[in-house]
Amino acid sequence: MFKWFSKSEVERDIFSPDEKIKFHFSLKSHRISYSVFKNDKIIIHPSRLGFILCGEDPLGDNLKLVREVKKKHTETITMPWGEDEKILNNYNETAFYLAEIKAPYRIFTFRVRVFDNTVAFRYEIPPQPKFSQITIKDELTEFNTDLNTTAWKIPAYQPDRYEYNYEKTFVHDLSNSVHTPLTLRTPNGCYLAIHEAALYNYGSMTIKLTNNLTLKTDITPLSDGTVAHVRLPFQTPWRMIMLADSAIELTINRTMFALNEPPSGDFSWVKTLKFIGIWWAMYVGEWTWAPGERHGATTKHAKEYIDAAVRLGIQGLLIEGWNEGWEGDWLENGIYNKFTVSTPDFDTEEVARYAKRNNIEIVGHHETVGFIDNYEKQLEEAYNYYAINNIHYIKTGYAGSMMMINGRREYHHSQLGVNHYQKTVELAAKKHICLDIHEPIKGTGTERTWPNLLSREGARGQEYEGGALSPSHACYLPYTRLLSGGMDYTSGIFDLANSVKRMSTTLARQLAYFVTIYSGMQMAADRPFMYENEFPEEYEFIKNVPTNFEKTIPIAGEIGEYYVVSRKDRESDDWYLGGVTDETGRRIHIPLNFLGQGIYEATLYTDTDDAHYRDNQYSIRKQKIKVGSSDSLDIYMAPGGGFAVQLKRIN
Ligand code: NOJ
Ligand code: CA
């Protein structure tokens, strides 16, 4: 019936609304491929598309075009929380309906959206005349960049999941698969990040350099060697290439959220949160997760921390180590974790009652160690247990090197892991519980649809301090990991010179993190006495800084070197500035032209001229001045340092 329309040779250009980006689609010799241009410069050379399916011919080799549907879309999305309240969803779309020219006559749609800052495409496979299920062995999508493109990467398939230091290399030197977002700079000066949006029911995309020297998707496999078993209809996640003229411009690309569906129900109950925790005391060896003399999560400690939270004016308290399962080597014994049984010295109900009376939100904790069979068996009951105790936030964790399920070892980022994480988010939503997932699946913007997924880890956080973090790490994050959404970095450690966990930062920089690393659940991670007794003046900033912003304006930065950003509070006219630098001290000039009219009281928390992350960490200066939008600030960041500024509107 569509024969009259069918075409076997097709070349099409799809332009971004501003016409600067061009996606070129090609169907030649019955194969499809694409390339990408920005300002007429080639960014992605002709790249293959398609799949290898189990027990069948590759899908993508014998195609004709049967239909083509074009669409323009412009809409402004409102996000309930995050770094920017409004996100522009503005693109030109073409859907290419493709069919095979010979048996088994399979059909699929290749859908392309071109935004002013991103190209995105996905495959949509409808039910086929003869079958309704497929097993995908490999996805053939390539991202054929110039080999001299610079890449900032972390390795995939490693025991510590995403928790690695970023390295700068050339594409031609990529030897192993790397995670996305994969940030790149082409020799002609274009910045891009390859990532995916709306990852559901599929292995997560890593990227590798093939023997043909082309970047190609390497979908995280299941233990049976395939990448996904799916029922039809099925659509892959969006493959996205974010494009920018500078590194700093890349950091405000929010198109990932536009590529996800609107919220799946009423989420007006979701509230971002700042919290302290029965936590760092375990890291510095004062307390333990496991019961015993130095057990952290006791009823007594919890009540003391609730009292402290009230005094500190912070809304939440995380309690780790409250349940059965931490005894002995907890990483080995993860299978024994019980998520509804507290230790004898911890009374969940009493603590929850005390928290409620004091208006403090408890953040519950589930460390699964990756034993997801053990967790899934208890999931419903475990979430009910918290829900009936008025606990609306849970931090989950998957600290094992692999997911364990009925004796099988699966990657965290495989289809199985992806589906597990999603199951927890959906069940939590039903119970009105917000999640902060550690050792998570990377962010692909699904929190637009599931706003109760308030935060995740998914990179090295401050738990790696004490030797394994350098000052450059937090200068890589805004350009890499944070392109995939917020992160629980566990900021605000003031005990910088602790002999067990010495921080590679200055004090001012610990404040900067509350601005430079966004998280819908933001932890003030040190013990309360550090805030109350040691540095109450500096704590003021943590107390005031919001967790929900209306607008984010990047000021300056370079990947792995420094990052300066300004964010406007969603509830007031106030702005918050933050900056971090690597081992190099630097002076930053910040025009305040983003401020509204009127006078602002600026409270500056800055490194002194002689501050240094190695031997003069605490040297901080707090200063108040009055400023307006025609003023500017000149701020010095010490080696391994940073700064934070609150700009409070006073008239
Ligand atoms: C690793 C998490 O990142 C950390 O925050 C947590 O305390 C431990 N696992 C124990 O669950
Ligand atoms: Ca972790």
XYZ file of N, CA, C and O and ligand atoms in Angstrom, residues 163 279 283 289 320 326 330 365 367 395 397 399 438-439 457 463 490, ligand 1:
79
model
N 32.459 5.238 40.163
C 33.263 5.977 41.147
C 34.750 5.960 40.780
O 35.557 5.272 41.408
N 26.512 9.577 60.037
C 27.214 9.156 58.816
C 28.720 9.388 58.846
O 29.492 8.445 58.908
N 32.722 7.297 58.953
C 33.855 7.404 58.023
C 35.154 7.769 58.733
O 36.237 7.361 58.325
N 28.854 1.350 61.762
C 27.529 0.993 61.231
C 26.966 -0.188 62.030
O 25.792 -0.225 62.342
N 22.151 5.898 59.130
C 22.689 4.673 58.538
C 23.105 3.714 59.649
O 23.575 4.142 60.699
N 24.588 -5.388 59.356
C 25.888 -4.721 59.263
C 26.987 -5.454 60.016
O 28.170 -5.076 59.920
N 30.230 -6.360 56.199
C 28.902 -6.088 55.625
C 28.872 -6.195 54.110
O 27.840 -6.479 53.520
N 17.495 4.441 55.479
C 18.635 3.929 54.707
C 18.485 2.451 54.408
O 18.156 1.660 55.306
N 20.958 -0.260 52.630
C 22.176 -0.675 51.924
C 21.953 -2.105 51.453
O 21.936 -3.039 52.260
N 17.570 6.864 51.525
C 18.818 6.749 50.768
C 19.043 5.260 50.554
O 19.038 4.490 51.523
N 21.455 2.080 48.653
C 22.845 1.865 48.265
C 23.042 0.483 47.676
O 22.333 -0.473 48.034
N 26.393 -1.067 47.160
C 27.852 -0.988 47.223
C 28.612 -2.212 46.707
O 29.824 -2.185 46.646
N 22.393 5.747 46.003
C 23.855 5.646 45.885
C 24.188 4.392 45.090
O 23.420 3.449 45.071
N 25.337 4.421 44.434
C 25.688 3.379 43.462
C 24.486 3.158 42.537
O 23.962 2.052 42.397
N 23.982 9.332 43.615
C 25.433 9.534 43.703
C 25.980 9.357 42.281
O 25.845 10.238 41.457
N 33.220 10.690 50.139
C 33.673 9.496 50.868
C 35.052 9.053 50.369
O 35.740 8.298 51.042
N 27.737 14.684 49.189
C 27.973 14.751 50.636
C 28.946 15.900 50.962
O 30.047 15.692 51.454
C 28.478 3.800 49.955
C 27.683 5.070 49.963
O 28.124 5.932 48.950
C 27.817 5.703 51.324
O 27.185 6.959 51.338
C 27.247 4.763 52.347
O 27.413 5.302 53.628
C 27.943 3.406 52.294
N 27.961 2.901 50.959
C 27.270 2.408 53.205
O 25.968 2.165 52.782
